[in-house]
mmCIF file of C-alpha atoms and ligand atoms in Angstrom:
data_model
loop_
_atom_site.group_PDB
_atom_site.id
_atom_site.type_symbol
_atom_site.label_atom_id
_atom_site.label_comp_id
_atom_site.label_asym_id
_atom_site.label_seq_id
_atom_site.Cartn_x
_atom_site.Cartn_y
_atom_site.Cartn_z
ATOM 1 C CA UNK A 1 0.000 0.000 0.000
ATOM 2 C CA UNK A 2 1.354 3.428 -0.944
ATOM 3 C CA UNK A 3 0.953 6.450 1.283
ATOM 4 C CA UNK A 4 -1.442 8.035 -1.267
ATOM 5 C CA UNK A 5 -4.077 5.476 -0.468
ATOM 6 C CA UNK A 6 -4.410 7.051 2.969
ATOM 7 C CA UNK A 7 -5.593 10.417 1.668
ATOM 8 C CA UNK A 8 -9.132 11.273 2.476
ATOM 9 C CA UNK A 9 -9.947 12.608 -0.990
ATOM 10 C CA UNK A 10 -13.630 13.402 -1.108
ATOM 11 C CA UNK A 11 -14.180 17.090 -1.741
ATOM 12 C CA UNK A 12 -17.671 17.089 -0.342
ATOM 13 C CA UNK A 13 -18.009 15.637 3.062
ATOM 14 C CA UNK A 14 -20.013 16.505 6.024
ATOM 15 C CA UNK A 15 -19.964 15.487 9.589
ATOM 16 C CA UNK A 16 -21.616 18.810 10.177
ATOM 17 C CA UNK A 17 -21.930 18.490 13.893
ATOM 18 C CA UNK A 18 -19.982 18.238 17.077
ATOM 19 C CA UNK A 19 -19.173 14.855 18.511
ATOM 20 C CA UNK A 20 -17.111 12.669 20.815
ATOM 21 C CA UNK A 21 -15.112 9.498 20.177
ATOM 22 C CA UNK A 22 -13.236 7.370 22.692
ATOM 23 C CA UNK A 23 -10.563 4.696 22.171
ATOM 24 C CA UNK A 24 -7.956 2.922 24.211
ATOM 25 C CA UNK A 25 -4.533 1.711 23.153
ATOM 26 C CA UNK A 26 -1.812 -0.312 24.828
ATOM 27 C CA UNK A 27 1.825 0.450 25.327
ATOM 28 C CA UNK A 28 4.391 -1.835 23.682
ATOM 29 C CA UNK A 29 7.916 -3.033 24.331
ATOM 30 C CA UNK A 30 10.271 -3.629 21.419
ATOM 31 C CA UNK A 31 12.279 -6.854 21.228
ATOM 32 C CA UNK A 32 14.227 -5.610 18.220
ATOM 33 C CA UNK A 33 14.556 -1.894 18.691
ATOM 34 C CA UNK A 34 13.758 0.894 16.294
ATOM 35 C CA UNK A 35 16.607 3.346 16.653
ATOM 36 C CA UNK A 36 17.329 5.975 14.043
ATOM 37 C CA UNK A 37 15.248 7.372 11.218
ATOM 38 C CA UNK A 38 15.961 8.495 7.681
ATOM 39 C CA UNK A 39 17.067 12.071 7.283
ATOM 40 C CA UNK A 40 14.653 14.370 5.451
ATOM 41 C CA UNK A 41 11.841 11.831 5.582
ATOM 42 C CA UNK A 42 9.016 11.887 8.065
ATOM 43 C CA UNK A 43 9.218 9.070 10.583
ATOM 44 C CA UNK A 44 10.773 6.425 8.342
ATOM 45 C CA UNK A 45 12.829 3.984 10.427
ATOM 46 C CA UNK A 46 16.408 2.980 9.614
ATOM 47 C CA UNK A 47 15.659 -0.625 10.578
ATOM 48 C CA UNK A 48 12.665 -2.850 11.118
ATOM 49 C CA UNK A 49 11.506 -3.484 14.668
ATOM 50 C CA UNK A 50 9.221 -5.934 16.438
ATOM 51 C CA UNK A 51 7.364 -5.510 19.707
ATOM 52 C CA UNK A 52 4.933 -7.086 22.101
ATOM 53 C CA UNK A 53 1.842 -5.103 22.990
ATOM 54 C CA UNK A 54 1.455 -4.847 26.731
ATOM 55 C CA UNK A 55 -1.721 -5.847 28.491
ATOM 56 C CA UNK A 56 -2.827 -3.743 31.452
ATOM 57 C CA UNK A 57 -0.650 -0.787 30.442
ATOM 58 C CA UNK A 58 -2.744 1.496 28.278
ATOM 59 C CA UNK A 59 -4.089 4.973 27.546
ATOM 60 C CA UNK A 60 -7.749 5.868 27.191
ATOM 61 C CA UNK A 61 -8.427 8.951 25.083
ATOM 62 C CA UNK A 62 -11.632 10.857 24.548
ATOM 63 C CA UNK A 63 -11.538 13.224 21.601
ATOM 64 C CA UNK A 64 -14.192 15.928 21.611
ATOM 65 C CA UNK A 65 -14.535 17.701 18.270
ATOM 66 C CA UNK A 66 -16.542 20.826 17.656
ATOM 67 C CA UNK A 67 -17.011 22.905 14.542
ATOM 68 C CA UNK A 68 -14.589 25.762 14.009
ATOM 69 C CA UNK A 69 -16.050 29.169 13.425
ATOM 70 C CA UNK A 70 -15.555 30.049 9.783
ATOM 71 C CA UNK A 71 -13.849 33.322 10.689
ATOM 72 C CA UNK A 72 -11.433 31.756 13.140
ATOM 73 C CA UNK A 73 -9.686 29.192 10.977
ATOM 74 C CA UNK A 74 -6.773 28.515 13.333
ATOM 75 C CA UNK A 75 -6.867 25.142 15.022
ATOM 76 C CA UNK A 76 -7.437 25.210 18.765
ATOM 77 C CA UNK A 77 -6.616 22.216 20.937
ATOM 78 C CA UNK A 78 -6.910 21.693 24.679
ATOM 79 C CA UNK A 79 -5.425 18.680 26.402
ATOM 80 C CA UNK A 80 -6.295 17.230 29.797
ATOM 81 C CA UNK A 81 -4.364 14.389 31.421
ATOM 82 C CA UNK A 82 -6.263 12.762 34.297
ATOM 83 C CA UNK A 83 -8.429 15.879 34.557
ATOM 84 C CA UNK A 84 -5.549 18.364 34.625
ATOM 85 C CA UNK A 85 -4.970 20.724 31.746
ATOM 86 C CA UNK A 86 -1.558 20.115 30.097
ATOM 87 C CA UNK A 87 -0.501 23.033 27.947
ATOM 88 C CA UNK A 88 2.987 21.492 27.648
ATOM 89 C CA UNK A 89 1.544 18.670 25.454
ATOM 90 C CA UNK A 90 0.084 21.074 22.909
ATOM 91 C CA UNK A 91 3.088 21.743 20.604
ATOM 92 C CA UNK A 92 3.608 18.011 19.938
ATOM 93 C CA UNK A 93 -0.096 17.432 19.334
ATOM 94 C CA UNK A 94 -0.388 20.488 17.089
ATOM 95 C CA UNK A 95 2.520 19.202 15.034
ATOM 96 C CA UNK A 96 0.827 15.816 14.827
ATOM 97 C CA UNK A 97 -2.463 17.341 13.624
ATOM 98 C CA UNK A 98 -0.573 19.460 11.153
ATOM 99 C CA UNK A 99 1.185 16.380 9.707
ATOM 100 C CA UNK A 100 -1.924 14.265 9.435
ATOM 101 C CA UNK A 101 -4.339 16.958 8.188
ATOM 102 C CA UNK A 102 -2.890 16.167 4.787
ATOM 103 C CA UNK A 103 -4.388 12.687 5.043
ATOM 104 C CA UNK A 104 -7.484 13.615 7.060
ATOM 105 C CA UNK A 105 -8.737 16.839 5.497
ATOM 106 C CA UNK A 106 -11.993 16.639 7.478
ATOM 107 C CA UNK A 107 -10.046 17.552 10.626
ATOM 108 C CA UNK A 108 -9.746 21.101 9.327
ATOM 109 C CA UNK A 109 -13.401 21.745 10.190
ATOM 110 C CA UNK A 110 -12.946 21.213 13.893
ATOM 111 C CA UNK A 111 -11.326 22.298 17.108
ATOM 112 C CA UNK A 112 -10.540 19.638 19.680
ATOM 113 C CA UNK A 113 -10.515 18.852 23.361
ATOM 114 C CA UNK A 114 -8.500 15.783 24.290
ATOM 115 C CA UNK A 115 -9.193 14.097 27.611
ATOM 116 C CA UNK A 116 -6.842 11.277 28.361
ATOM 117 C CA UNK A 117 -5.574 9.061 31.143
ATOM 118 C CA UNK A 118 -3.029 6.273 31.482
ATOM 119 C CA UNK A 119 -3.573 3.129 33.537
ATOM 120 C CA UNK A 120 0.071 3.192 34.526
ATOM 121 C CA UNK A 121 1.085 5.796 37.059
ATOM 122 C CA UNK A 122 1.783 9.198 35.589
ATOM 123 C CA UNK A 123 5.507 10.024 35.653
ATOM 124 C CA UNK A 124 6.330 6.354 36.186
ATOM 125 C CA UNK A 125 9.018 6.603 33.558
ATOM 126 C CA UNK A 126 7.129 4.355 31.137
ATOM 127 C CA UNK A 127 6.995 6.002 27.735
ATOM 128 C CA UNK A 128 3.391 6.965 27.170
ATOM 129 C CA UNK A 129 3.854 8.354 23.665
ATOM 130 C CA UNK A 130 3.208 4.961 22.021
ATOM 131 C CA UNK A 131 -0.110 4.340 23.764
ATOM 132 C CA UNK A 132 -1.246 7.970 23.701
ATOM 133 C CA UNK A 133 -0.449 8.674 20.049
ATOM 134 C CA UNK A 134 -1.999 5.390 18.938
ATOM 135 C CA UNK A 135 -5.141 6.040 21.027
ATOM 136 C CA UNK A 136 -5.435 9.467 19.401
ATOM 137 C CA UNK A 137 -4.937 8.002 15.919
ATOM 138 C CA UNK A 138 -7.683 5.441 16.611
ATOM 139 C CA UNK A 139 -10.002 8.270 17.739
ATOM 140 C CA UNK A 140 -9.333 10.125 14.494
ATOM 141 C CA UNK A 141 -10.167 7.020 12.500
ATOM 142 C CA UNK A 142 -13.442 6.795 14.435
ATOM 143 C CA UNK A 143 -14.265 10.243 13.061
ATOM 144 C CA UNK A 144 -13.329 9.089 9.543
ATOM 145 C CA UNK A 145 -15.619 6.104 10.001
ATOM 146 C CA UNK A 146 -18.517 8.466 10.565
ATOM 147 C CA UNK A 147 -17.840 9.892 7.093
ATOM 148 C CA UNK A 148 -17.267 6.585 5.342
ATOM 149 C CA UNK A 149 -19.655 4.022 6.701
ATOM 150 C CA UNK A 150 -18.227 1.362 4.384
ATOM 151 C CA UNK A 151 -14.714 1.719 5.847
ATOM 152 C CA UNK A 152 -13.228 -1.769 6.201
ATOM 153 C CA UNK A 153 -11.680 -2.824 9.526
ATOM 154 C CA UNK A 154 -8.419 -3.738 7.803
ATOM 155 C CA UNK A 155 -8.071 -0.259 6.274
ATOM 156 C CA UNK A 156 -9.174 1.363 9.539
ATOM 157 C CA UNK A 157 -6.305 -0.294 11.422
ATOM 158 C CA UNK A 158 -3.707 0.267 8.693
ATOM 159 C CA UNK A 159 -4.495 3.933 8.446
ATOM 160 C CA UNK A 160 -4.617 4.255 12.263
ATOM 161 C CA UNK A 161 -1.123 2.752 12.360
ATOM 162 C CA UNK A 162 0.016 5.035 9.533
ATOM 163 C CA UNK A 163 -1.276 8.115 11.410
ATOM 164 C CA UNK A 164 0.093 6.960 14.780
ATOM 165 C CA UNK A 165 3.529 6.622 13.179
ATOM 166 C CA UNK A 166 3.441 10.287 12.268
ATOM 167 C CA UNK A 167 2.966 11.107 15.960
ATOM 168 C CA UNK A 168 5.574 8.754 17.398
ATOM 169 C CA UNK A 169 7.301 5.944 15.503
ATOM 170 C CA UNK A 170 6.793 3.177 18.036
ATOM 171 C CA UNK A 171 3.103 4.170 18.393
ATOM 172 C CA UNK A 172 2.292 2.560 15.043
ATOM 173 C CA UNK A 173 2.981 -0.866 16.600
ATOM 174 C CA UNK A 174 0.479 -0.265 19.424
ATOM 175 C CA UNK A 175 -2.494 -0.522 17.053
ATOM 176 C CA UNK A 176 -2.363 -4.330 17.092
ATOM 177 C CA UNK A 177 -2.166 -6.869 19.902
ATOM 178 C CA UNK A 178 0.534 -9.533 20.084
ATOM 179 C CA UNK A 179 3.780 -9.387 18.168
ATOM 180 C CA UNK A 180 3.870 -6.467 15.755
ATOM 181 C CA UNK A 181 6.410 -5.546 13.081
ATOM 182 C CA UNK A 182 7.172 -2.120 11.719
ATOM 183 C CA UNK A 183 9.745 -1.373 9.024
ATOM 184 C CA UNK A 184 10.544 -3.159 5.811
ATOM 185 C CA UNK A 185 12.406 -6.458 6.251
ATOM 186 C CA UNK A 186 13.164 -8.830 3.384
ATOM 187 C CA UNK A 187 12.083 -11.898 5.360
ATOM 188 C CA UNK A 188 8.743 -10.555 6.574
ATOM 189 C CA UNK A 189 6.007 -10.482 4.006
ATOM 190 C CA UNK A 190 3.978 -7.278 4.051
ATOM 191 C CA UNK A 191 6.391 -5.454 6.349
ATOM 192 C CA UNK A 192 6.857 -1.846 5.375
ATOM 193 C CA UNK A 193 8.007 1.531 6.633
ATOM 194 C CA UNK A 194 4.655 3.310 6.544
ATOM 195 C CA UNK A 195 2.654 1.305 9.061
ATOM 196 C CA UNK A 196 2.962 -1.704 11.295
ATOM 197 C CA UNK A 197 1.562 -5.173 10.649
ATOM 198 C CA UNK A 198 0.774 -8.083 12.977
ATOM 199 C CA UNK A 199 3.664 -10.570 12.925
ATOM 200 C CA UNK A 200 2.572 -12.897 10.119
ATOM 201 C CA UNK A 201 4.350 -16.174 10.926
ATOM 202 C CA UNK A 202 4.032 -19.112 13.256
ATOM 203 C CA UNK A 203 4.814 -18.458 16.913
ATOM 204 C CA UNK A 204 5.588 -21.267 19.374
ATOM 205 C CA UNK A 205 3.129 -21.446 22.283
ATOM 206 C CA UNK A 206 5.869 -20.550 24.817
ATOM 207 C CA UNK A 207 5.914 -17.046 23.329
ATOM 208 C CA UNK A 208 2.176 -16.523 23.260
ATOM 209 C CA UNK A 209 1.689 -16.282 27.007
ATOM 210 C CA UNK A 210 4.447 -14.177 28.454
ATOM 211 C CA UNK A 211 4.680 -12.085 31.555
ATOM 212 C CA UNK A 212 6.239 -8.631 31.429
ATOM 213 C CA UNK A 213 7.142 -7.160 34.788
ATOM 214 C CA UNK A 214 8.262 -3.554 34.587
ATOM 215 C CA UNK A 215 10.711 -2.363 37.200
ATOM 216 C CA UNK A 216 10.573 1.404 37.575
ATOM 217 C CA UNK A 217 14.059 2.451 38.614
ATOM 218 C CA UNK A 218 13.727 6.124 37.807
ATOM 219 C CA UNK A 219 10.590 8.245 37.610
ATOM 220 C CA UNK A 220 12.264 11.386 36.310
ATOM 221 C CA UNK A 221 11.532 12.406 32.720
ATOM 222 C CA UNK A 222 14.325 11.416 30.359
ATOM 223 C CA UNK A 223 17.119 13.972 29.957
ATOM 224 C CA UNK A 224 17.315 13.199 26.275
ATOM 225 C CA UNK A 225 14.166 12.752 24.228
ATOM 226 C CA UNK A 226 14.002 9.787 21.879
ATOM 227 C CA UNK A 227 13.497 12.186 18.933
ATOM 228 C CA UNK A 228 16.959 13.627 19.660
ATOM 229 C CA UNK A 229 18.409 10.137 20.152
ATOM 230 C CA UNK A 230 17.124 9.003 16.748
ATOM 231 C CA UNK A 231 18.808 11.994 15.120
ATOM 232 C CA UNK A 232 22.137 11.087 16.687
ATOM 233 C CA UNK A 233 22.153 7.849 14.682
ATOM 234 C CA UNK A 234 22.623 9.833 11.474
ATOM 235 C CA UNK A 235 26.294 10.527 12.042
ATOM 236 C CA UNK A 236 26.921 7.672 14.411
ATOM 237 C CA UNK A 237 30.240 5.871 13.829
ATOM 238 C CA UNK A 238 28.691 2.441 14.526
ATOM 239 C CA UNK A 239 25.346 2.980 12.753
ATOM 240 C CA UNK A 240 26.129 0.712 9.783
ATOM 241 C CA UNK A 241 27.060 -2.207 12.016
ATOM 242 C CA UNK A 242 24.010 -1.635 14.194
ATOM 243 C CA UNK A 243 21.717 -1.761 11.180
ATOM 244 C CA UNK A 244 23.325 -4.933 9.859
ATOM 245 C CA UNK A 245 22.965 -6.489 13.293
ATOM 246 C CA UNK A 246 19.287 -5.475 13.667
ATOM 247 C CA UNK A 247 18.569 -7.020 10.277
ATOM 248 C CA UNK A 248 20.276 -10.280 11.187
ATOM 249 C CA UNK A 249 18.587 -10.335 14.585
ATOM 250 C CA UNK A 250 15.203 -10.160 12.880
ATOM 251 C CA UNK A 251 16.053 -13.223 10.779
ATOM 252 C CA UNK A 252 17.254 -15.070 13.876
ATOM 253 C CA UNK A 253 14.144 -14.094 15.812
ATOM 254 C CA UNK A 254 11.845 -15.451 13.102
ATOM 255 C CA UNK A 255 13.334 -18.925 13.509
ATOM 256 C CA UNK A 256 13.498 -18.657 17.324
ATOM 257 C CA UNK A 257 9.812 -17.723 17.503
ATOM 258 C CA UNK A 258 8.981 -20.715 15.356
ATOM 259 C CA UNK A 259 10.976 -23.354 17.200
ATOM 260 C CA UNK A 260 10.379 -21.969 20.708
ATOM 261 C CA UNK A 261 13.952 -21.689 21.978
ATOM 262 C CA UNK A 262 13.518 -19.450 25.010
ATOM 263 C CA UNK A 263 17.212 -19.236 25.853
ATOM 264 C CA UNK A 264 18.094 -18.043 22.348
ATOM 265 C CA UNK A 265 15.185 -15.622 22.519
ATOM 266 C CA UNK A 266 16.367 -14.209 25.834
ATOM 267 C CA UNK A 267 19.953 -13.796 24.694
ATOM 268 C CA UNK A 268 18.798 -12.009 21.579
ATOM 269 C CA UNK A 269 16.557 -9.526 23.401
ATOM 270 C CA UNK A 270 19.193 -8.774 26.038
ATOM 271 C CA UNK A 271 21.745 -8.174 23.297
ATOM 272 C CA UNK A 272 19.310 -5.864 21.485
ATOM 273 C CA UNK A 273 18.633 -3.901 24.681
ATOM 274 C CA UNK A 274 22.325 -3.474 25.454
ATOM 275 C CA UNK A 275 23.019 -2.505 21.842
ATOM 276 C CA UNK A 276 20.409 0.270 22.046
ATOM 277 C CA UNK A 277 22.137 1.567 25.164
ATOM 278 C CA UNK A 278 25.569 1.184 23.569
ATOM 279 C CA UNK A 279 24.378 3.379 20.692
ATOM 280 C CA UNK A 280 23.358 6.230 22.975
ATOM 281 C CA UNK A 281 26.503 5.840 25.089
ATOM 282 C CA UNK A 282 28.672 6.251 21.998
ATOM 283 C CA UNK A 283 26.683 9.050 20.311
ATOM 284 C CA UNK A 284 27.978 12.594 20.111
ATOM 285 C CA UNK A 285 26.929 14.045 22.477
ATOM 286 C CA UNK A 286 26.825 10.833 24.557
ATOM 287 C CA UNK A 287 24.332 9.889 27.259
ATOM 288 C CA UNK A 288 23.920 7.232 29.879
ATOM 289 C CA UNK A 289 20.358 6.083 30.546
ATOM 290 C CA UNK A 290 21.169 3.388 33.095
ATOM 291 C CA UNK A 291 21.247 4.168 36.797
ATOM 292 C CA UNK A 292 23.205 2.199 39.423
ATOM 293 C CA UNK A 293 20.029 0.301 40.282
ATOM 294 C CA UNK A 294 19.513 -0.665 36.641
ATOM 295 C CA UNK A 295 22.859 -2.454 36.823
ATOM 296 C CA UNK A 296 22.029 -3.941 40.213
ATOM 297 C CA UNK A 297 18.894 -5.440 38.697
ATOM 298 C CA UNK A 298 20.662 -6.785 35.603
ATOM 299 C CA UNK A 299 23.409 -8.499 37.618
ATOM 300 C CA UNK A 300 20.882 -9.931 40.074
ATOM 301 C CA UNK A 301 18.787 -11.310 37.198
ATOM 302 C CA UNK A 302 21.870 -12.935 35.641
ATOM 303 C CA UNK A 303 22.866 -14.533 38.975
ATOM 304 C CA UNK A 304 19.340 -15.786 39.606
ATOM 305 C CA UNK A 305 19.132 -17.232 36.117
ATOM 306 C CA UNK A 306 22.331 -19.212 36.559
ATOM 307 C CA UNK A 307 21.339 -20.512 39.995
ATOM 308 C CA UNK A 308 17.661 -21.231 39.357
ATOM 309 C CA UNK A 309 17.881 -22.150 35.641
ATOM 310 C CA UNK A 310 14.675 -20.165 35.182
ATOM 311 C CA UNK A 311 13.762 -18.532 31.895
ATOM 312 C CA UNK A 312 13.905 -14.881 32.835
ATOM 313 C CA UNK A 313 15.446 -12.234 30.592
ATOM 314 C CA UNK A 314 15.423 -8.465 30.441
ATOM 315 C CA UNK A 315 14.946 -5.811 27.871
ATOM 316 C CA UNK A 316 15.364 -2.058 28.232
ATOM 317 C CA UNK A 317 13.730 0.960 26.720
ATOM 318 C CA UNK A 318 15.284 4.382 26.212
ATOM 319 C CA UNK A 319 15.747 4.938 29.939
ATOM 320 C CA UNK A 320 16.730 3.384 33.247
ATOM 321 C CA UNK A 321 13.756 1.049 33.711
ATOM 322 C CA UNK A 322 13.888 -2.688 33.183
ATOM 323 C CA UNK A 323 11.321 -4.985 31.562
ATOM 324 C CA UNK A 324 11.553 -8.619 32.684
ATOM 325 C CA UNK A 325 10.108 -11.233 30.348
ATOM 326 C CA UNK A 326 9.326 -14.803 31.354
ATOM 327 C CA UNK A 327 6.816 -17.549 30.490
ATOM 328 C CA UNK A 328 3.519 -17.531 32.345
ATOM 329 C CA UNK A 329 4.187 -21.069 33.614
ATOM 330 C CA UNK A 330 7.015 -19.663 35.756
ATOM 331 C CA UNK A 331 5.077 -16.633 36.993
ATOM 332 C CA UNK A 332 4.392 -17.705 40.575
ATOM 333 C CA UNK A 333 7.995 -18.442 41.537
ATOM 334 C CA UNK A 334 9.590 -15.649 39.535
ATOM 335 C CA UNK A 335 7.225 -12.897 40.688
ATOM 336 C CA UNK A 336 7.784 -13.922 44.297
ATOM 337 C CA UNK A 337 11.526 -13.731 43.720
ATOM 338 C CA UNK A 338 11.214 -10.304 42.028
ATOM 339 C CA UNK A 339 9.399 -8.859 45.036
ATOM 340 C CA UNK A 340 11.862 -10.360 47.502
ATOM 341 C CA UNK A 341 15.170 -9.693 45.675
ATOM 342 C CA UNK A 342 14.588 -6.773 43.298
ATOM 343 C CA UNK A 343 12.019 -4.590 45.001
ATOM 344 C CA UNK A 344 14.626 -2.640 46.963
ATOM 345 C CA UNK A 345 16.174 -1.392 43.705
ATOM 346 C CA UNK A 346 12.868 -0.077 42.338
ATOM 347 C CA UNK A 347 10.585 2.883 42.841
ATOM 348 C CA UNK A 348 7.629 0.834 41.612
ATOM 349 C CA UNK A 349 6.803 -2.491 40.038
ATOM 350 C CA UNK A 350 4.178 -2.675 37.317
ATOM 351 C CA UNK A 351 2.768 -6.057 36.419
ATOM 352 C CA UNK A 352 1.930 -6.470 32.789
ATOM 353 C CA UNK A 353 1.795 -9.198 30.166
ATOM 354 C CA UNK A 354 2.315 -9.637 26.462
ATOM 355 C CA UNK A 355 -1.080 -10.131 24.910
HETATM 356 O O1 LIG B 1 8.670 6.075 19.155
HETATM 357 P P1 LIG B 1 9.848 6.840 19.604
HETATM 358 O O2 LIG B 1 10.244 7.892 18.638
HETATM 359 O O3 LIG B 1 9.661 7.362 21.002
HETATM 360 O O4 LIG B 1 11.093 5.841 19.664
HETATM 361 C C1 LIG B 1 11.112 4.740 20.505
HETATM 362 C C2 LIG B 1 12.357 3.975 20.389
HETATM 363 C C3 LIG B 1 12.545 2.856 21.391
HETATM 364 O O5 LIG B 1 11.509 2.830 22.343
HETATM 365 C C4 LIG B 1 13.859 3.058 22.104
HETATM 366 C C5 LIG B 1 12.626 1.516 20.682
HETATM 367 C C6 LIG B 1 11.347 0.977 20.112
HETATM 368 O O6 LIG B 1 11.423 0.355 19.055
HETATM 369 O O7 LIG B 1 10.293 1.129 20.736
#
């Protein structure tokens, strides 16, 4: 599908009245990380990525749209997070509306009030841009559906993913449950840079019911935004190698997911996580996302794994927090161990699952 197919072309359309739409969308955690985007292109990733959508960790967004006065053509947006007005969110959302108005011309008739809340604690350090941008994109598609009653579900989701991508790259993966791929990869049929697709191949049952326990080590907002981090990949001395490695890792992961080798899976996702951090540590300027307690957790997990022979592995996002992944069959013992041996390193623990 080309990007042109996402234009809303009709000249004559009419919603003609005010309305409200509400959608929810989950956060996601990447196994193979998206890091870096093409220069001079809008939100096109340097490499393909794959993530799990996270159950229990989501954003609910209510989008109230009301007709703009003809004389006042400038878009007005108000944003409320958990009932509190957030003027600081407006520039990013205005930019998002500006980008997508090209594809959703009907938006130009309205002003908006966005009321949103996250099920995970605010300022927990979990990136909310994926769930919030995808929830907003789904709301916008609900408006489009009012104009085009024949809109097919498949197109609805593809375009929602396409729009979400223009808000925040990783958000395009949050449109679907399960394993989701974004970015063109030669071994994954249908994968492309414009929108995400559900992972299309066979997945061993061990990977279909996974627990994801999120250890919040640091609640402070990140010192470096991911948008800046992506840019730093453009002149990064190790970028070429990283891209080769991400490509190979995707091929390896396809066969791991099929045969169900949890140890191989775990080693691959830990390597990916550390590679992401290595990239930011060797950027110019350089940054360090990990905190002492991140390292304490990683070493403790490694020790526990050797002693207990349990299948527990970590991945990291662009920050200090740790995601622990393990099969549901091991949940009782592992969760007990997490609370007894890791809790002291954390500000909070959030229990989630890959769904
Ligand atoms: O969606 P962005 O622009 O916030 O980038 C997210 C990048 C990572 O979370 C670090 C990796 C990923 O693929 O989600």
